[in-house]
GROMACS .gro file of N, CA, C and O in nm:
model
  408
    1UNK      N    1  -0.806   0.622  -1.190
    1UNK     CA    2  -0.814   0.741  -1.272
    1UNK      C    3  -0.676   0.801  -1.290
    1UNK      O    4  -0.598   0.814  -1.196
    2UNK      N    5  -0.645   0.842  -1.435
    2UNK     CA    6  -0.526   0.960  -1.424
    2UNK      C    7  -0.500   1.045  -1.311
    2UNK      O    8  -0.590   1.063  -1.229
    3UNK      N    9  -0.346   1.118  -1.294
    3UNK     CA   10  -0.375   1.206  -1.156
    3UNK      C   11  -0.315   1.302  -1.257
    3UNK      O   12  -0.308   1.279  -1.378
    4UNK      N   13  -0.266   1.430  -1.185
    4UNK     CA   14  -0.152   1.477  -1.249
    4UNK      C   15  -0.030   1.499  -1.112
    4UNK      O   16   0.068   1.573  -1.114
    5UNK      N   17  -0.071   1.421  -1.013
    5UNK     CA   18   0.005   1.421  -0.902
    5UNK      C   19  -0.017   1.331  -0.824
    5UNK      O   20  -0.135   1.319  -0.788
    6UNK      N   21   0.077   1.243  -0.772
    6UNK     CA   22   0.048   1.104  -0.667
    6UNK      C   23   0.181   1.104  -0.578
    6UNK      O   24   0.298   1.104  -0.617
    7UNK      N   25   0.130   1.104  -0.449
    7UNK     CA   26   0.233   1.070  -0.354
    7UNK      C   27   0.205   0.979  -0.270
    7UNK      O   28   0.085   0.969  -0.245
    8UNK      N   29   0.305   0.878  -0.197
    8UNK     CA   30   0.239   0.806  -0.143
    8UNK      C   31   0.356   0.812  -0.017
    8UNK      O   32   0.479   0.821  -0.011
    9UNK      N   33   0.229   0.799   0.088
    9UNK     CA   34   0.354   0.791   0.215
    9UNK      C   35   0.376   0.663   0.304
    9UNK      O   36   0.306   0.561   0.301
   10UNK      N   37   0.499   0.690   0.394
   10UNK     CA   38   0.506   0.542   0.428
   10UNK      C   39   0.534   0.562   0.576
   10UNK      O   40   0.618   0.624   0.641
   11UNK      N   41   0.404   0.467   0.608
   11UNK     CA   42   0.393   0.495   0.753
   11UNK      C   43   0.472   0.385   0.845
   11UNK      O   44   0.461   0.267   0.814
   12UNK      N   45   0.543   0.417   0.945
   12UNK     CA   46   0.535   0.303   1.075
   12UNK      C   47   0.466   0.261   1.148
   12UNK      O   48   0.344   0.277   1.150
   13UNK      N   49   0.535   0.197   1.229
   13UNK     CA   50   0.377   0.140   1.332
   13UNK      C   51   0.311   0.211   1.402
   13UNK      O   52   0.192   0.183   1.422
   14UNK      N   53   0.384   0.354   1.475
   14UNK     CA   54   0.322   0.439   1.552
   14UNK      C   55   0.168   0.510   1.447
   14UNK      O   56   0.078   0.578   1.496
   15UNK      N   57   0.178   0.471   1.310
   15UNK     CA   58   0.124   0.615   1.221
   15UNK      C   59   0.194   0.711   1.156
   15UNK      O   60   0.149   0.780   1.064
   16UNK      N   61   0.339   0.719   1.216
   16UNK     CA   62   0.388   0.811   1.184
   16UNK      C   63   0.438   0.830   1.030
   16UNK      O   64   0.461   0.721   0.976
   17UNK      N   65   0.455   0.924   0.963
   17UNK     CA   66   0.512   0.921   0.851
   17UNK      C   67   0.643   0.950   0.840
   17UNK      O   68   0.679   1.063   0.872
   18UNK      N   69   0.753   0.840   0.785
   18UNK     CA   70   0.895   0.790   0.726
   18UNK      C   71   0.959   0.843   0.638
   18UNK      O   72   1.078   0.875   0.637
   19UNK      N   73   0.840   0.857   0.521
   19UNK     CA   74   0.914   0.902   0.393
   19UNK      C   75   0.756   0.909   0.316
   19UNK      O   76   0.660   0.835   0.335
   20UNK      N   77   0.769   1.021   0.228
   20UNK     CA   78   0.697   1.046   0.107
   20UNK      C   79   0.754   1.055  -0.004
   20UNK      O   80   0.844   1.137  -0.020
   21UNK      N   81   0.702   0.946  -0.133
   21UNK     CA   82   0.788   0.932  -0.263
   21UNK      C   83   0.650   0.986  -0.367
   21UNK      O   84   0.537   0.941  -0.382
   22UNK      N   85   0.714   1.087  -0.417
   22UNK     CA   86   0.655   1.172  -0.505
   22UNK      C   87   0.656   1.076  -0.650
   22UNK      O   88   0.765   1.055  -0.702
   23UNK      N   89   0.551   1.029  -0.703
   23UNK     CA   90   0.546   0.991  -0.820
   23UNK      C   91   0.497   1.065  -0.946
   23UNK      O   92   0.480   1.005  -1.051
   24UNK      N   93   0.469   1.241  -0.928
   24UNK     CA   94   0.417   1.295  -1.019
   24UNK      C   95   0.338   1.275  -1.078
   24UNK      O   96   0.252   1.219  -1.009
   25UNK      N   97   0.299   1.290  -1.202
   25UNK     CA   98   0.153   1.226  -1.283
   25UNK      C   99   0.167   1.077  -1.296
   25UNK      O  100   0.262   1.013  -1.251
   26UNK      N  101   0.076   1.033  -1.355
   26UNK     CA  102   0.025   0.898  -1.325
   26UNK      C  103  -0.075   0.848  -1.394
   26UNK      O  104  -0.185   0.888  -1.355
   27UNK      N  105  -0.078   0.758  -1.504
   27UNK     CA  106  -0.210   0.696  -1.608
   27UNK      C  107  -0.279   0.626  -1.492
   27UNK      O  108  -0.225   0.587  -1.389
   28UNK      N  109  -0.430   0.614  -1.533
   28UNK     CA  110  -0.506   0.569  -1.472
   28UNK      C  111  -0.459   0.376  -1.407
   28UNK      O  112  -0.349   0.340  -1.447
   29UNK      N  113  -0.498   0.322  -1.362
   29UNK     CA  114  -0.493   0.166  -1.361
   29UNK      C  115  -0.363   0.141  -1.254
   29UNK      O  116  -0.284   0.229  -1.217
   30UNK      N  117  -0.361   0.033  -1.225
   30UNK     CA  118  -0.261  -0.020  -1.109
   30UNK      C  119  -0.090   0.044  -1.138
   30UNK      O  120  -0.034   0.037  -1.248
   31UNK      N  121  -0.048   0.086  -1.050
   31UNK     CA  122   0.073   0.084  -1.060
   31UNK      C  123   0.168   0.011  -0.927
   31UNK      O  124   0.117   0.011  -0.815
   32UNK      N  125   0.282  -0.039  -0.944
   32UNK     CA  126   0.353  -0.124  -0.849
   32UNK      C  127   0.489  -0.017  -0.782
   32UNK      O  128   0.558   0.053  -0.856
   33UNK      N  129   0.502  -0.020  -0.673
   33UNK     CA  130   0.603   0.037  -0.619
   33UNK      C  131   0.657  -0.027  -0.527
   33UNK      O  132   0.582  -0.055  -0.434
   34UNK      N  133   0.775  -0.064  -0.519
   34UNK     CA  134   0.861  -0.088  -0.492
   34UNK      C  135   0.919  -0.010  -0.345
   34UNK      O  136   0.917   0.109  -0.378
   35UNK      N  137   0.970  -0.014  -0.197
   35UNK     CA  138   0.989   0.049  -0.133
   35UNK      C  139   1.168   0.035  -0.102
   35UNK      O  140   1.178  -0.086  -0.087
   36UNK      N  141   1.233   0.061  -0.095
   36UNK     CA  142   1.378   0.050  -0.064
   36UNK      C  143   1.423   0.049   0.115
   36UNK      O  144   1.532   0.056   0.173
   37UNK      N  145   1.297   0.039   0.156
   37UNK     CA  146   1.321   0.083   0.289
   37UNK      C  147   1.418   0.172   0.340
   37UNK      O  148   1.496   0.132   0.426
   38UNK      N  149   1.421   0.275   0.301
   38UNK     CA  150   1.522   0.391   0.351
   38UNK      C  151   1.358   0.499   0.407
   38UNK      O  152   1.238   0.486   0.383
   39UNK      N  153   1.425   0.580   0.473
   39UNK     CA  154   1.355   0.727   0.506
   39UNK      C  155   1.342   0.839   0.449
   39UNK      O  156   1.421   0.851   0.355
   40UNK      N  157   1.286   0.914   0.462
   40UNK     CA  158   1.311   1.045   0.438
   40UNK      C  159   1.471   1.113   0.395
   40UNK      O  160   1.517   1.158   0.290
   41UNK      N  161   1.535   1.092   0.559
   41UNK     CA  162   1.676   1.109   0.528
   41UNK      C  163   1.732   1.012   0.514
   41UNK      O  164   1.823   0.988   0.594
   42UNK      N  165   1.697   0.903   0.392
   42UNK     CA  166   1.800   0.815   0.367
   42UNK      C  167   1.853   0.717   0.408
   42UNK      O  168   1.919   0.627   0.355
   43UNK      N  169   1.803   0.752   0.566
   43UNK     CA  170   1.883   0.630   0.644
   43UNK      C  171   1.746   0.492   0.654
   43UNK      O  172   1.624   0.505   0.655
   44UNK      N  173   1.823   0.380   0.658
   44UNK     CA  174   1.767   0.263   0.629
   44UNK      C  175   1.664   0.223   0.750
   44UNK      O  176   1.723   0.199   0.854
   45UNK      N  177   1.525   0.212   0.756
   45UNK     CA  178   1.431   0.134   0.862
   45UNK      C  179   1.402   0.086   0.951
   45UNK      O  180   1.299   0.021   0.934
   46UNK      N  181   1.427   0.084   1.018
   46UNK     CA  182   1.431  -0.032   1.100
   46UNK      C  183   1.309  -0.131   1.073
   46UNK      O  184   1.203  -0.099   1.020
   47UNK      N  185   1.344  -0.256   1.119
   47UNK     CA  186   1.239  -0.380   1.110
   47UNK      C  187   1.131  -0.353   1.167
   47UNK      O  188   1.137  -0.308   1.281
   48UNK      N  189   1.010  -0.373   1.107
   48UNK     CA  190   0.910  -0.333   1.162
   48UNK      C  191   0.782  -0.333   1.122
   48UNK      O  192   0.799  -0.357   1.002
   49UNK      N  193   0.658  -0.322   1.137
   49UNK     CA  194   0.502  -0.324   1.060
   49UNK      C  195   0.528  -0.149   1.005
   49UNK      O  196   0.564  -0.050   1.069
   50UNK      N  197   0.486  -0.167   0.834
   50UNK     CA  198   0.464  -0.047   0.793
   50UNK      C  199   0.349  -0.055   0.708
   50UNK      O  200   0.322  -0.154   0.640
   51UNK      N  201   0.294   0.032   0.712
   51UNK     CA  202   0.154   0.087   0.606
   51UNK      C  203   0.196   0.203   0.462
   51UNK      O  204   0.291   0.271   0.423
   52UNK      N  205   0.092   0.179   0.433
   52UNK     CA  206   0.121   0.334   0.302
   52UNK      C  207   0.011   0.360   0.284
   52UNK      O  208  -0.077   0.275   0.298
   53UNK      N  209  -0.024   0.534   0.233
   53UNK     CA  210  -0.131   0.521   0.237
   53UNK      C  211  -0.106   0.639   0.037
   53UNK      O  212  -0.004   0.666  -0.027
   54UNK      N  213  -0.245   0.667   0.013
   54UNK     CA  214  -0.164   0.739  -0.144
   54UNK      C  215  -0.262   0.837  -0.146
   54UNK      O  216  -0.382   0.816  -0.126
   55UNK      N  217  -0.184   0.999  -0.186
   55UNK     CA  218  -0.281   1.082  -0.239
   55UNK      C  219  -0.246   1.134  -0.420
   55UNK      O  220  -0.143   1.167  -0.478
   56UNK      N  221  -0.361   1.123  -0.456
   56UNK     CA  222  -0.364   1.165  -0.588
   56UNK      C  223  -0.481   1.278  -0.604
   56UNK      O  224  -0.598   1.269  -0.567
   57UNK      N  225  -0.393   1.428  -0.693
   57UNK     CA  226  -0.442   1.517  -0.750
   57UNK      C  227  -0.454   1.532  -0.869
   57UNK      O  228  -0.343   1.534  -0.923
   58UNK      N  229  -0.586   1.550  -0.980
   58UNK     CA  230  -0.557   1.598  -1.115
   58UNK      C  231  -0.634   1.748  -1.096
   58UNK      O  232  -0.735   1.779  -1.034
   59UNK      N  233  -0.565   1.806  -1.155
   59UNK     CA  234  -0.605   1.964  -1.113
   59UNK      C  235  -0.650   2.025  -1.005
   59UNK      O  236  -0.725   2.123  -1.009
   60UNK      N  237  -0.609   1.974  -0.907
   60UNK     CA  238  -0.601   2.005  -0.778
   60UNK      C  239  -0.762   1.967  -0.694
   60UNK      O  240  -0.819   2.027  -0.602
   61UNK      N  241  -0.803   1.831  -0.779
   61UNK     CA  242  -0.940   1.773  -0.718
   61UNK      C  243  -0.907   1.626  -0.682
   61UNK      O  244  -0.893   1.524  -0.749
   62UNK      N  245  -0.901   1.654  -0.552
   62UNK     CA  246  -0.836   1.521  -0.464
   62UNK      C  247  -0.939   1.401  -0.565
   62UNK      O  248  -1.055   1.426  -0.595
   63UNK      N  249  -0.842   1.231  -0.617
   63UNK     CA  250  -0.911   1.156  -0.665
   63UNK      C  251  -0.902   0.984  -0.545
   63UNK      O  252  -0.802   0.943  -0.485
   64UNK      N  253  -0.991   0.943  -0.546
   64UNK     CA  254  -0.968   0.836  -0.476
   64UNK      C  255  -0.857   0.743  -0.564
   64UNK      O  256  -0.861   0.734  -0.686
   65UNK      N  257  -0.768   0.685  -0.486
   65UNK     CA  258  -0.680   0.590  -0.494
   65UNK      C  259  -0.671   0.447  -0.380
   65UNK      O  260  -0.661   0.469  -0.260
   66UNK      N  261  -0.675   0.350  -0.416
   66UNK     CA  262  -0.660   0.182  -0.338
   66UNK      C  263  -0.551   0.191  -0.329
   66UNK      O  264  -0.468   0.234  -0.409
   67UNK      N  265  -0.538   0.144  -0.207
   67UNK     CA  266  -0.408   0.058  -0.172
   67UNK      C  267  -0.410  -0.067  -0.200
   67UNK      O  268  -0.530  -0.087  -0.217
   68UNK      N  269  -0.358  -0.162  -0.215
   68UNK     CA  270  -0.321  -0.304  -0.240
   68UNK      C  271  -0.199  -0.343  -0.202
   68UNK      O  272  -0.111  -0.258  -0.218
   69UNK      N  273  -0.158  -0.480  -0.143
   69UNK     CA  274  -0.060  -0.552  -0.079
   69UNK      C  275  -0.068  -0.673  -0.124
   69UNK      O  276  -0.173  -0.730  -0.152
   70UNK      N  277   0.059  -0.724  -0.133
   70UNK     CA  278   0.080  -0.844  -0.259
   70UNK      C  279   0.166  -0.972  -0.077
   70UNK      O  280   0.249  -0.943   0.009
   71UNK      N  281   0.093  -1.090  -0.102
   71UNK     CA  282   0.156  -1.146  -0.008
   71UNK      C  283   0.106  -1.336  -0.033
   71UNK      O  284   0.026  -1.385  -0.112
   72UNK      N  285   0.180  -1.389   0.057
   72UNK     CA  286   0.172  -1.513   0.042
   72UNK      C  287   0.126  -1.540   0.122
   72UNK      O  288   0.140  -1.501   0.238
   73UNK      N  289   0.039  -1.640   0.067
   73UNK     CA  290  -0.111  -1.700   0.160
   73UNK      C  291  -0.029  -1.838   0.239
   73UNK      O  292   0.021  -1.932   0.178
   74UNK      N  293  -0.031  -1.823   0.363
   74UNK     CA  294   0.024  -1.929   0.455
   74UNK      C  295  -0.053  -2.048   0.544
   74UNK      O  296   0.002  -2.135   0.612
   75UNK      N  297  -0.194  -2.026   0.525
   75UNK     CA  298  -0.309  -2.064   0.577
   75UNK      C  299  -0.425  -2.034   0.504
   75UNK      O  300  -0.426  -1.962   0.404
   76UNK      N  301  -0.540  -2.101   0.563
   76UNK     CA  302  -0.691  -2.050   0.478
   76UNK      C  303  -0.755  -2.108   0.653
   76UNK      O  304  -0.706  -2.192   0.729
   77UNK      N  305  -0.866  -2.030   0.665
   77UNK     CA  306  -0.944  -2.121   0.798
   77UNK      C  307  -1.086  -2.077   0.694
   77UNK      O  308  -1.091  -2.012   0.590
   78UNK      N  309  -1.221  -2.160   0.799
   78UNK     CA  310  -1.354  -2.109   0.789
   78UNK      C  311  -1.355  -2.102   0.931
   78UNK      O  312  -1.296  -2.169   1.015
   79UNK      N  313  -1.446  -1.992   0.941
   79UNK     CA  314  -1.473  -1.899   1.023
   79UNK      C  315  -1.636  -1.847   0.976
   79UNK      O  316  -1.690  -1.860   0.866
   80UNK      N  317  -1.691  -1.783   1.103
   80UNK     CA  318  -1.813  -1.728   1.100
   80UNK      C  319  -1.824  -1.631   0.988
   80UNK      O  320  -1.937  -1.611   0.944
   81UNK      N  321  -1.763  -1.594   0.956
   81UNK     CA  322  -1.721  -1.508   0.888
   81UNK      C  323  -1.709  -1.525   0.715
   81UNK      O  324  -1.736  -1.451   0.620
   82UNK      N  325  -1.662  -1.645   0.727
   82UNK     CA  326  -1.624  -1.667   0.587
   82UNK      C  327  -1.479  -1.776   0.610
   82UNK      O  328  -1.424  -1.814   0.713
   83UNK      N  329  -1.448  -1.806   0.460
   83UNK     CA  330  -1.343  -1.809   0.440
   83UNK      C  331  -1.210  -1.693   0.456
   83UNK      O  332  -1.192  -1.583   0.404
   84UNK      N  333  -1.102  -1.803   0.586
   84UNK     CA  334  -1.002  -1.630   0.576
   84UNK      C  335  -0.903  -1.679   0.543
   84UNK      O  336  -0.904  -1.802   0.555
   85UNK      N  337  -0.782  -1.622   0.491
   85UNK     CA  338  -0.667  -1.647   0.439
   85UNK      C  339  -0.566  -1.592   0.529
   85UNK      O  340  -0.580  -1.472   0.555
   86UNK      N  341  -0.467  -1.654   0.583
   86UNK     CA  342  -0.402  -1.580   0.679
   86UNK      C  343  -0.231  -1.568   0.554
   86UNK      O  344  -0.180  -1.662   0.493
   87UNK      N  345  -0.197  -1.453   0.556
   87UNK     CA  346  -0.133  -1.345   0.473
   87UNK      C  347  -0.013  -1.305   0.592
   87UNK      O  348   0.009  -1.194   0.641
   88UNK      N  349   0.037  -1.401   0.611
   88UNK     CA  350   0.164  -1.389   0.698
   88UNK      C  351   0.157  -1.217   0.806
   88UNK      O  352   0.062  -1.185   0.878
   89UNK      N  353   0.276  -1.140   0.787
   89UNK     CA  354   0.248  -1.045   0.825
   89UNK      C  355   0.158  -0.976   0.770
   89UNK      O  356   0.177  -0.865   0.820
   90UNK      N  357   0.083  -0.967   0.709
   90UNK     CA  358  -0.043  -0.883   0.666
   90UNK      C  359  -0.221  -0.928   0.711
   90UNK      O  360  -0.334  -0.898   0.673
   91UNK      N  361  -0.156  -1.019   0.816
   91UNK     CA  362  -0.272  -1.066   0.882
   91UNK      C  363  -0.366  -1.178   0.808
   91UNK      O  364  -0.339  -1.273   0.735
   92UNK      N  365  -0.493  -1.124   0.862
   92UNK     CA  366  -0.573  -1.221   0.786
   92UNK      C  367  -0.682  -1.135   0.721
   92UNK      O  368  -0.725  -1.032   0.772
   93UNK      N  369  -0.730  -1.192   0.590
   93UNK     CA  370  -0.783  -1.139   0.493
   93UNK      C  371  -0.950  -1.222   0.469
   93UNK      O  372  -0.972  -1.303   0.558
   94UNK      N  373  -1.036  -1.212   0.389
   94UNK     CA  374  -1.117  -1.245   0.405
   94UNK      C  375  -1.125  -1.274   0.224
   94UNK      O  376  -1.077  -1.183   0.156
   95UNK      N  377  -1.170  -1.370   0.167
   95UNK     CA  378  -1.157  -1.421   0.013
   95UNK      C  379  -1.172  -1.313  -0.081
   95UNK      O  380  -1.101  -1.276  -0.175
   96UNK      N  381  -1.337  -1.248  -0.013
   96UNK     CA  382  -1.366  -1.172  -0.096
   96UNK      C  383  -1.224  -0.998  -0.111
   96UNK      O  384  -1.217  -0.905  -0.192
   97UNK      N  385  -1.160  -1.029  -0.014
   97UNK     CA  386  -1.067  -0.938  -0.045
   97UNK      C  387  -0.951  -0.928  -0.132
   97UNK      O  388  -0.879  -0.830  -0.147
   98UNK      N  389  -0.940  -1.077  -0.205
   98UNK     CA  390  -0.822  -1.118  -0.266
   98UNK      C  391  -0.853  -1.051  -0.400
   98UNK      O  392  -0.960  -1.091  -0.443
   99UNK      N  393  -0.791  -0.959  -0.480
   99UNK     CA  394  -0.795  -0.927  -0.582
   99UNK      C  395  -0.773  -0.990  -0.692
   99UNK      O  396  -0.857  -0.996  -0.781
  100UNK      N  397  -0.601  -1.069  -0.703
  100UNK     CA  398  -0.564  -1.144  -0.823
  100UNK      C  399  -0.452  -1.258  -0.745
  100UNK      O  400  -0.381  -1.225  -0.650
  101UNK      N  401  -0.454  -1.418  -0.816
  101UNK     CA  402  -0.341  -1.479  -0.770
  101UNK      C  403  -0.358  -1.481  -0.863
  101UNK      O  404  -0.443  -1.460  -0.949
  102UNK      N  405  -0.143  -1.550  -0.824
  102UNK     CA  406  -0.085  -1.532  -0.884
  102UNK      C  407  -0.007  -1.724  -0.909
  102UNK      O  408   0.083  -1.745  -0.990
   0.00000   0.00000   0.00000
């Protein structure tokens, strides 16, 4: 959905939050961002597992927003479970979770 406000923050491994990048309004449908790995203040990351998570407002009525993570499939197993795809650092995924290849 349109917002008229989207921020998205970027967590470390503790949970903690790094940096928030204000993207302002926002048309409905996927958008791609890019992270520079810097902080808050600028200074650069350290190596490490990070998350993001995104809030979007249009007139100040919180709207749901997905996250999505783009990665290279390094494995596939079957499992009780299903088919899983193991997604390097992003673990392992399950088929029905794959959105689009590429």
């Amino acid at each position: 959905q349109a917002a008229d406000q989207v921020k998205v923050s970027i967590h470390d491994a503790s949970g903690q939050v790094i940096r928030v990048i204000d993207l302002d309004g926002q048309s409905a449908g996927p958008l791609t961002l890019k992270w520079d790995g810097k902080t808050s203040d600028g200074a650069q990351a350290v190596d490490g597992v990070y998350s993001i998570s995104v809030s979007a407002l249009r007139s100040e009525e919180k709207i749901e927003a997905q996250t999505l993570s783009l990665g290279t499939v390094q494995g596939v197993s079957q499992s009780s479970q299903g088919v899983r795809l193991n997604v390097g650092e992003l673990g392992t995924v399950g088929l029905a979770d794959v959105k689009e290849i590429f």
